[in-house]
Coordinates of C-alpha atoms and ligand atoms in Angstrom, one line a residue:
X6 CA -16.5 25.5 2.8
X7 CA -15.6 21.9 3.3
X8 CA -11.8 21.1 4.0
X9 CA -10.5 18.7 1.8
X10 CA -7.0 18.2 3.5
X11 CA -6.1 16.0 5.9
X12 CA -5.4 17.8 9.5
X13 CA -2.2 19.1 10.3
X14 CA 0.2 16.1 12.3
X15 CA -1.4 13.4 10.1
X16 CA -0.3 11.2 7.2
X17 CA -2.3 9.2 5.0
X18 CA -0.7 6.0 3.9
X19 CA -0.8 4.8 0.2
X20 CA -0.1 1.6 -1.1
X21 CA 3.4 0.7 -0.8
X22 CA 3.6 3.0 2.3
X23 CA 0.7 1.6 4.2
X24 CA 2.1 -2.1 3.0
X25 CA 5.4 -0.9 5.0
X26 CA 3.6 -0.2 8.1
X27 CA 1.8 -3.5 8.3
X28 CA 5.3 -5.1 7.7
X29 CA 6.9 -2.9 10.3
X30 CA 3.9 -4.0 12.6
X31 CA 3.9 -7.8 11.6
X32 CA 7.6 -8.4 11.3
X33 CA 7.7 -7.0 15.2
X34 CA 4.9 -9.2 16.1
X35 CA 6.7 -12.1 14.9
X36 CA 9.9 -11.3 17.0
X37 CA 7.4 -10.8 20.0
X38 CA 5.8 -13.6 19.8
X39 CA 9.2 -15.4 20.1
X40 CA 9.4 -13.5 23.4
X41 CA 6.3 -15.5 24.4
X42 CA 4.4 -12.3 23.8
X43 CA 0.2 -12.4 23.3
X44 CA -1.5 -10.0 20.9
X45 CA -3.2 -7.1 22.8
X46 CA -5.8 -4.7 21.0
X47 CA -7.5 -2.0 23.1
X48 CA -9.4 0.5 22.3
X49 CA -8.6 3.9 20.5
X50 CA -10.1 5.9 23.5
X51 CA -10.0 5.5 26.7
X52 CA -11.5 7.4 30.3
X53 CA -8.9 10.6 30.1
X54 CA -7.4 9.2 33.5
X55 CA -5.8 6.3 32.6
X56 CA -3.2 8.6 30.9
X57 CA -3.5 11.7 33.7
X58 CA -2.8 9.4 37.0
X59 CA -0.2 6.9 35.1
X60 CA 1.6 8.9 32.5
X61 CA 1.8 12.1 34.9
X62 CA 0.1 15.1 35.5
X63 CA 2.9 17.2 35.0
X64 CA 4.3 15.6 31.8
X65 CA 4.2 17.5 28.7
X66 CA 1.9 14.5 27.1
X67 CA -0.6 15.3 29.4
X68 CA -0.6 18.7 30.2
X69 CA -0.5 19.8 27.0
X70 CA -0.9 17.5 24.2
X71 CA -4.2 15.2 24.8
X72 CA -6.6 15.0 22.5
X73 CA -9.6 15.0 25.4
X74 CA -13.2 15.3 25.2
X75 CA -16.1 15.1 26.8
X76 CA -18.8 12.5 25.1
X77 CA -22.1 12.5 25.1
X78 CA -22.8 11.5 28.5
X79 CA -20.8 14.0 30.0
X80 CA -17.4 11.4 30.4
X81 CA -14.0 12.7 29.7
X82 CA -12.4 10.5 27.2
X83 CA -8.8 10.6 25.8
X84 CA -7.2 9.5 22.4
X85 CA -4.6 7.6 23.4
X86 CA -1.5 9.4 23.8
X87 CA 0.6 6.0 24.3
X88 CA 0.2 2.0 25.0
X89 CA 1.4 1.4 28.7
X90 CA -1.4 2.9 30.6
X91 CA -3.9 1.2 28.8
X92 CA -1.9 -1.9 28.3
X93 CA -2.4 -1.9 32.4
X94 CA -6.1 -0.7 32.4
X95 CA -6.6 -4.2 30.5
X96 CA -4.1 -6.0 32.9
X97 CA -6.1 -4.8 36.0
X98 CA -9.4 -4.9 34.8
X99 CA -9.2 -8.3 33.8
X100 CA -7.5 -9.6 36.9
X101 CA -4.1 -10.8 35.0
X102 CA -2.2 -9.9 38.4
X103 CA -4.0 -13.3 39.6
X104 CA -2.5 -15.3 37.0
X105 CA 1.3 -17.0 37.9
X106 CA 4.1 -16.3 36.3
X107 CA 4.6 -13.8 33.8
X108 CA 1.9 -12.0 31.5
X109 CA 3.6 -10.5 28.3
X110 CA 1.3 -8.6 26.0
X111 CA 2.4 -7.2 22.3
X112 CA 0.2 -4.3 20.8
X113 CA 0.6 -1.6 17.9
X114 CA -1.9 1.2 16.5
X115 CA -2.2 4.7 16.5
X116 CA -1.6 7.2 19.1
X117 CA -3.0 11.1 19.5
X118 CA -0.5 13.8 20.4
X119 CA -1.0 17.4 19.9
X120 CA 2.8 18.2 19.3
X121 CA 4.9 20.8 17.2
X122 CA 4.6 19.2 13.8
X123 CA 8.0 18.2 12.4
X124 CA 10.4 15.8 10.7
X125 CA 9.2 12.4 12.1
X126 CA 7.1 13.5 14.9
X127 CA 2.8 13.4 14.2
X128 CA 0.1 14.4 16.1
X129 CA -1.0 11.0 14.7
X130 CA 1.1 8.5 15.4
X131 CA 1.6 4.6 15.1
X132 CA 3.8 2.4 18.1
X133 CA 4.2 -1.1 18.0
X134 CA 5.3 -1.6 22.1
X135 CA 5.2 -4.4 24.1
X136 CA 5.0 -4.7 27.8
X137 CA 6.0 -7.4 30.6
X138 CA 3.9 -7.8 34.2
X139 CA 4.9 -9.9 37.4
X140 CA 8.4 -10.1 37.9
X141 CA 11.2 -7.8 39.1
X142 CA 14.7 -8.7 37.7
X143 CA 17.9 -7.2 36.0
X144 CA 17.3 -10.2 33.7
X145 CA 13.9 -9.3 32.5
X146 CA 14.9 -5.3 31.5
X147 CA 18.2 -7.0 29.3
X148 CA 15.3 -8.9 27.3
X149 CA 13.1 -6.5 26.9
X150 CA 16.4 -4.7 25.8
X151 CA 17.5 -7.4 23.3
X152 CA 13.7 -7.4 22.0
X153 CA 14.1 -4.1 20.7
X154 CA 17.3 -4.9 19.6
X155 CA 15.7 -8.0 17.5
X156 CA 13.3 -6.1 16.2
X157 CA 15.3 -3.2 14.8
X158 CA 18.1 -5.4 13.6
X159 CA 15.4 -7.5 11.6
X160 CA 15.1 -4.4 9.6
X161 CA 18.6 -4.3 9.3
X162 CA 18.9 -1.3 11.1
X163 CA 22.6 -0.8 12.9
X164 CA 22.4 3.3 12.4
X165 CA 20.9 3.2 16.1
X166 CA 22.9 4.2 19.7
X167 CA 21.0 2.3 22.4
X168 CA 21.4 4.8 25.6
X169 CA 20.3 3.7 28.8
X170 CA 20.0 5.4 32.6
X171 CA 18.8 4.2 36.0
X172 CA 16.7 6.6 37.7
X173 CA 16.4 4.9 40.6
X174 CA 13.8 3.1 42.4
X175 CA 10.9 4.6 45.0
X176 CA 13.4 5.8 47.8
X177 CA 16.0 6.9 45.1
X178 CA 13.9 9.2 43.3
X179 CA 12.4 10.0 46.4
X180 CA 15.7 11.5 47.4
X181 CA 16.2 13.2 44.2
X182 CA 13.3 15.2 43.7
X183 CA 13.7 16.6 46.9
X184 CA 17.2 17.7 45.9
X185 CA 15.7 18.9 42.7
X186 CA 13.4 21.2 44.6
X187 CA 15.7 22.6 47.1
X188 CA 18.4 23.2 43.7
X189 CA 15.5 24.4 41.6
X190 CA 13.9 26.9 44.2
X191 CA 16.9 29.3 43.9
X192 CA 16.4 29.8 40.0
X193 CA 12.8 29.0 39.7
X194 CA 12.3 33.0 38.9
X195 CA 14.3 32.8 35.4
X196 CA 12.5 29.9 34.3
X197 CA 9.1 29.6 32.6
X198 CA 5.5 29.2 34.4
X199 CA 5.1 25.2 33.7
X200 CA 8.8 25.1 35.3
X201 CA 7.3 27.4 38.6
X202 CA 4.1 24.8 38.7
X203 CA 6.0 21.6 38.5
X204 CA 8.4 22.9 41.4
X205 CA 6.4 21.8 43.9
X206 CA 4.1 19.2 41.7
X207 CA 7.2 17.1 40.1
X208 CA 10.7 18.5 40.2
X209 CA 11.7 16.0 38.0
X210 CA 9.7 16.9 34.9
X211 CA 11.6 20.7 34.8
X212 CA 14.1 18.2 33.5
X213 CA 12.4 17.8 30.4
X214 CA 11.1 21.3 29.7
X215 CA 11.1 22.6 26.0
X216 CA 10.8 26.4 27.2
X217 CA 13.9 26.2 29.6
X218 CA 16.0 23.5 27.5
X219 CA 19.4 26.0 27.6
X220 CA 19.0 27.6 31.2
X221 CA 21.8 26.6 32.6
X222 CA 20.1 25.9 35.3
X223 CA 19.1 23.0 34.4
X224 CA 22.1 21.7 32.6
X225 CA 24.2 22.5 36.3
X226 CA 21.1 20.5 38.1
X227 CA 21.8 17.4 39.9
X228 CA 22.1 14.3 38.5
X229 CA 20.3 10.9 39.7
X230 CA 23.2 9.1 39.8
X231 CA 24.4 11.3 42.9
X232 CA 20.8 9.7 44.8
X233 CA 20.6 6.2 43.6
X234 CA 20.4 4.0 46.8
X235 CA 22.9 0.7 47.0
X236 CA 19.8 -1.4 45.4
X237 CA 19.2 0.6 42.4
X238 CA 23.5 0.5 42.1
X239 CA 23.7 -2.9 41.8
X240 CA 20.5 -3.7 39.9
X241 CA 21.5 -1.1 37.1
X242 CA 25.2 -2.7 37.3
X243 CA 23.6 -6.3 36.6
X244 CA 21.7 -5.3 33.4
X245 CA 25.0 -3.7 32.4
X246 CA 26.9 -6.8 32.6
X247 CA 23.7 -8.8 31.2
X248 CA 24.2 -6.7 28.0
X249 CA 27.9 -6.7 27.8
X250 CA 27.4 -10.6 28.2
X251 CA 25.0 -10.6 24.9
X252 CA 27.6 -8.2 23.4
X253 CA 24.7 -5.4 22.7
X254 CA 26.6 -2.1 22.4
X255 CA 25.4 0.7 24.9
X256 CA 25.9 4.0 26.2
X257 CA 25.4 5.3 30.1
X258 CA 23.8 8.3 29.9
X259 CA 23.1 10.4 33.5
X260 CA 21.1 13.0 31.3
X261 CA 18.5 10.4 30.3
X262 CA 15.3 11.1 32.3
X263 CA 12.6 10.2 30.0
X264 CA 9.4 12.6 30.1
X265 CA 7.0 9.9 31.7
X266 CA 6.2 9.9 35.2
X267 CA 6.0 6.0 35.5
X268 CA 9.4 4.8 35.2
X269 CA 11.9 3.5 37.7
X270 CA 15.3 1.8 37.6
X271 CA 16.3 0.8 33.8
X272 CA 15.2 3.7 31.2
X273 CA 16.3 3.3 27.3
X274 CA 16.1 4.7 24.3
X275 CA 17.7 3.4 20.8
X276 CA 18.7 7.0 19.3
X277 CA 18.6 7.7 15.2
X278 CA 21.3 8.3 13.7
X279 CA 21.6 10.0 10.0
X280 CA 22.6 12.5 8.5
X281 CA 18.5 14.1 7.7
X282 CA 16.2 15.2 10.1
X283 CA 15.7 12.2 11.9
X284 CA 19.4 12.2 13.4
X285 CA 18.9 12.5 17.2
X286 CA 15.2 11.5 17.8
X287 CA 14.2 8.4 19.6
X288 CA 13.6 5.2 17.6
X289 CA 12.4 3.0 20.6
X290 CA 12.4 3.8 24.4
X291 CA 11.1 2.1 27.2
X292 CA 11.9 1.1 30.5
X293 CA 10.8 -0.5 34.3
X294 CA 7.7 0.5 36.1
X295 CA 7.6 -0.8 39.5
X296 CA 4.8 0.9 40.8
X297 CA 2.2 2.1 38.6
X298 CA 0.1 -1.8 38.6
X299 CA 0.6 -0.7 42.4
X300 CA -1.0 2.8 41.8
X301 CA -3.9 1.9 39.9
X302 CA -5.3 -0.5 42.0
X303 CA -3.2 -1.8 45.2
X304 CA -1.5 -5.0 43.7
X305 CA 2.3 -4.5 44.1
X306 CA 3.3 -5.8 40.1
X307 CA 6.0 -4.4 38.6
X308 CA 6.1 -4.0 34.9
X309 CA 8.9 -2.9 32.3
X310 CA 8.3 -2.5 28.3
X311 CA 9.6 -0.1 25.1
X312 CA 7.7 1.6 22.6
X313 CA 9.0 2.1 18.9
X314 CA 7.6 4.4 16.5
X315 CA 6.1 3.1 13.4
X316 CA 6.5 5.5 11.1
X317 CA 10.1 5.9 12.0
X318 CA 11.1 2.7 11.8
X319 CA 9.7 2.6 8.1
X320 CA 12.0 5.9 7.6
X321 CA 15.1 4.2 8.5
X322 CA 14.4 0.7 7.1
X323 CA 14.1 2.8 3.7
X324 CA 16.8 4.9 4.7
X325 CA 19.6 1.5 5.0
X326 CA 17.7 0.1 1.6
X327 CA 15.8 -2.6 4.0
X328 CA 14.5 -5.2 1.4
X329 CA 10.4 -5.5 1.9
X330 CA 9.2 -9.1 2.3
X331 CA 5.6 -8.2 0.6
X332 CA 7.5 -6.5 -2.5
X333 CA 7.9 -9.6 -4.6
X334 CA 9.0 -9.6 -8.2
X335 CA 5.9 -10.9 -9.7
X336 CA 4.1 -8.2 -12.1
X337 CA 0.4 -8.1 -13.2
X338 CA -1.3 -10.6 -16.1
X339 CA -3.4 -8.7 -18.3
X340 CA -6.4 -11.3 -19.4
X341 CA -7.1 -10.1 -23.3
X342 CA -10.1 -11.3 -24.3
X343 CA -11.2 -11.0 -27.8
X344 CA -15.2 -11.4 -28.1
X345 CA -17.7 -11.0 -25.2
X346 CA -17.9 -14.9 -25.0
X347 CA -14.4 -14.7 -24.3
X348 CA -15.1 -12.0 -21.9
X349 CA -16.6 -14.3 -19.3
X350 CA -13.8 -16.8 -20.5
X351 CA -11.9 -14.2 -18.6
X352 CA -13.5 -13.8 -15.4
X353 CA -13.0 -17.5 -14.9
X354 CA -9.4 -17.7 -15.5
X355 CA -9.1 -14.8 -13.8
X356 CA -10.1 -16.7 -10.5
X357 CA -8.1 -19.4 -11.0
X358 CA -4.8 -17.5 -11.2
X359 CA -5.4 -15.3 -8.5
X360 CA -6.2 -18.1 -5.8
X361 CA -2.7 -18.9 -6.6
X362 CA -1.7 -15.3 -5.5
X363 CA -1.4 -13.8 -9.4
X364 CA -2.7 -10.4 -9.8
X365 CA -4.9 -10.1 -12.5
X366 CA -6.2 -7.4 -14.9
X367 CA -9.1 -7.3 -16.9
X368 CA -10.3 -4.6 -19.3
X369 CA -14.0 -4.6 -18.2
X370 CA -15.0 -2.1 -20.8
X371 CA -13.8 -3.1 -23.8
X372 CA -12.6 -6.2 -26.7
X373 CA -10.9 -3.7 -28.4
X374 CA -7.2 -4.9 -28.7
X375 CA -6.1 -1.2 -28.6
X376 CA -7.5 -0.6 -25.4
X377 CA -6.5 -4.1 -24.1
X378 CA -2.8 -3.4 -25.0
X379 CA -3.0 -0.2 -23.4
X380 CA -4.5 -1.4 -20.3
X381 CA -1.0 -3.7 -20.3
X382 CA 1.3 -1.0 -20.7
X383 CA -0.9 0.8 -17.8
X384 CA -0.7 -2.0 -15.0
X385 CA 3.1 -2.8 -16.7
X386 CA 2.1 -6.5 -17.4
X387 CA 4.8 -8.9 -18.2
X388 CA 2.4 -11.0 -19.2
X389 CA -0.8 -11.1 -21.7
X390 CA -3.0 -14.0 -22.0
X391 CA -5.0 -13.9 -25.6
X392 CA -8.5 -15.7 -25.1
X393 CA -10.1 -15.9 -28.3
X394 CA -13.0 -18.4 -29.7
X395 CA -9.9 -21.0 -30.5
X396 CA -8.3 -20.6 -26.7
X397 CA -11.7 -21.3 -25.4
X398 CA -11.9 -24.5 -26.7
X399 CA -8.9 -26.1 -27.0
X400 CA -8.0 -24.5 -23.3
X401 CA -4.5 -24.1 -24.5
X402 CA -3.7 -20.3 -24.5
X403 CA -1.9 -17.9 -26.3
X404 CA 0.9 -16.2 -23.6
X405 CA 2.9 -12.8 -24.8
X406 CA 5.8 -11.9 -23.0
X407 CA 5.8 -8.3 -22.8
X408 CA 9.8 -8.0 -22.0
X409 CA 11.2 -9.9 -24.3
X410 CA 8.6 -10.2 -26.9
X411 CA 7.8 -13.6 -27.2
X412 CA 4.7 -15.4 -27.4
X413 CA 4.0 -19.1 -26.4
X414 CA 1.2 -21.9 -26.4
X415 CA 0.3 -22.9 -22.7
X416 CA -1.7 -25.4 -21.8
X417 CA -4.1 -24.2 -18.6
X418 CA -3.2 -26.5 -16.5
X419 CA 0.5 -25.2 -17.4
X420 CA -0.2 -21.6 -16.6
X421 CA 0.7 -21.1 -13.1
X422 CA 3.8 -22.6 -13.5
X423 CA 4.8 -20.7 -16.5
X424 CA 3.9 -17.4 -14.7
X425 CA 5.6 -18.0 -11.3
X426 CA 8.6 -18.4 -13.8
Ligands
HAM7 P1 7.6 7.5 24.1 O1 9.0 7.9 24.3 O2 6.6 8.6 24.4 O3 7.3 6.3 25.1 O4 7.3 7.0 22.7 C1 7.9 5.8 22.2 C2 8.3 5.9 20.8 O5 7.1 6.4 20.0 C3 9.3 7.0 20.5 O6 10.6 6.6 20.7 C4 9.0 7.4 19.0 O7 9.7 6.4 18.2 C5 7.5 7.2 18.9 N1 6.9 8.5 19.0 C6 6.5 9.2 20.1 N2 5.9 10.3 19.9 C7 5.9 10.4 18.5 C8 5.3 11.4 17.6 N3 4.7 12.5 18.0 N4 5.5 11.1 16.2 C9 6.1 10.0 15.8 N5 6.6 9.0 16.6 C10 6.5 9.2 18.0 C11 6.1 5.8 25.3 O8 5.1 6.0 24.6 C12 6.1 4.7 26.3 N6 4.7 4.2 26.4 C13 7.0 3.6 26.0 C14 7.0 2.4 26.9 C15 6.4 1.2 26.8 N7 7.6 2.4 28.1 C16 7.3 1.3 28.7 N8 6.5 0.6 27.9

């Protein structure tokens, strides 16, 4: 038997809701583009090692929640769990390292993650990220910053903590995760069998780990700051002082790690706060990449960008009573036509008030007044136009206001005017 419901970890977006997304989506694009950012679409799917080398073997998003598959000609293909590695599949592929200056690329669709269903997290997903190549400075990580920052307080959103870490750069982390392993090594027996694999594949990711989250193990483990070399110091100290200087409110946290393998230096994340489920989940994170450009294909470009999620931005604008720009006040026109002749009266009229953006209702089936009036009361028309053998002549048309009762003569050239109010 056929399976009418959607699959579990998706949504399906109606009307007002999907309207919300594309203003979530467009509203960022606009604050981007003010960044100098160009639009960026890749494809849905890409070869399943763009994510495995870049995002990490040993991350949970790859070890356990890609949607991979194997096409038709025996490839393996992912559903992309996130922007940034194919954001630098495009950048390499096309060469953009070549370019001078700075390339800055804006993007937003869905992602695929197979992840425990709950409040605000899908196993489809939507991000709107954006992502910076060719430059390394403490200047270009506060922007990036204050580009979320934008974005989220164009939605009126101040319900947000921004936290922010530096986990160091190459020889810092270098330094750590051998510290991690040598810690790690004398508890690895109490802790799970993903914890016992990434001992010796990626100390850092035990971190992260869902299955051990209250060993205290890894609460007592040691913390980056401890291994940060003199560079990474003072780097993480200038985008402090960068963001004090554009007054944008943060807190230091050692704990943050982030669960992607890429990062180095400046990590963020803008943290939910309410009082419902959401409380506590990420809004935006992001942070610096200095090597993976390097990784993939030789060229030493260092890259930094943020993420937000789509669908929880939406949440929260809701949540603060975030006025939507594509909700405007203006409510259907019913077209009452009152013989068949009249009828096709209607169509006409009808196109004339719609190219100037008036949403227009026509009872196809019917002259019937009954059913006309009822159509009206349907759609919740303040307006009903009454075309009728006279109207069609004269052009001059009877207008009822459905709110307050009245009804008026308006000429057609008139009738925009007299709708917009
Ligand atoms: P991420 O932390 O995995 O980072 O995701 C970024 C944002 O996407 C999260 O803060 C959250 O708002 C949203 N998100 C993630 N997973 C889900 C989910 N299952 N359901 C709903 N929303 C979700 C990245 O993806 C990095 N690529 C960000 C980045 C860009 N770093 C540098 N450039």
């Amino acid at each position: 038997m056929a399976i009418y419901q959607k699959a579990k970890g998706t949504q399906d977006f109606y009307d007002i809701d999907a309207k919300k997304m594309d203003e979530v989506c467009a509203k960022a694009a606009k604050v981007a583009s003010t960044y100098g950012c160009k639009y960026l679409k890749t494809p849905i799917f890409e070869h399943a090692e763009v994510f495995e080398k870049n995002v990490g073997e040993e991350s949970d998003i790859v070890s356990k929640e890609m949607y991979t598959f194997k096409d038709k000609g025996d490839r393996l293909m992912t559903l992309r769990p996130e922007g940034t590695a194919a954001v630098a599949r495009f950048f390499i592929e096309n060469k953009l390292y070549a370019n001078p200056g700075l390339t800055k690329l804006y993007y937003y669709g869905p992602m695929f993650r197979y992840e425990r269903q709950q409040a605000g997290r899908y196993r489809e997903f939507n991000q709107f990220g954006i992502e910076f190549y060719g430059q390394s400075s403490y200047l270009l990580d506060v922007d990036i910053i204050k580009c979320a920052y934008d974005i989220v307080r164009a939605f009126n959103i101040k319900n947000v903590v921004l936290k922010i870490n530096s986990i160091g750069d190459f020889n810092s982390r270098a330094n750590y995760s051998k510290a991690l392993k040598e810690y790690f090594s004398k508890y690895i027996d109490s802790m799970c069998e993903d914890c016992k694999r990434r001992l010796n594949a990626n100390p850092m990711r035990i971190l992260d780990c869902k299955v051990d989250a209250n060993n205290p193990a890894i609460k007592n483990a040691p913390n980056i700051k401890d291994y940060l070399t003199e560079e990474s110091i003072t780097y993480f100290n200038n985008v402090l002082k960068s963001l004090d200087n554009l007054n944008i409110p943060y807190v230091v946290d050692d704990n943050l790690v982030r669960g992607l393998d890429y990062y180095t230096d400046t990590v963020f994340e803008f943290i939910i706060q309410s009082d419902d489920a959401l409380n506590g989940l990420a809004l935006v994170a992001g942070g610096k990449y200095a090597n993976m450009i390097n990784s993939m294909c030789g060229v030493d470009v260092p890259g930094i960008g943020f993420a937000l999620g789509v669908e929880r931005l939406k949440a929260i604008a809701d949540q603060v009573g975030y006025k939507w720009d594509f909700i405007n006040d203006l409510k259907p026109v019913v077209i009452m036509a009152l013989d068949d002749e009249s009828k096709q009266e209607s169509m006409k009229l009808a196109s004339i008030l719609r190219a100037n953006d008036i949403q227009i209702e026509i009872d196809y089936s019917s002259i019937s007044m009954k059913s006309q009036f009822k159509l009206a009361e349907r759609v919740n028309a303040k307006y009903i136009i009454i075309i009728g053998e006279e109207e069609r002549n004269t052009k001059i048309y009877t207008v009822k206001n459905t709110e307050n009762r009245t009804q008026e003569k308006v000429k057609l050239e008139d009738l925009v005017k007299y709708i917009r109010g």
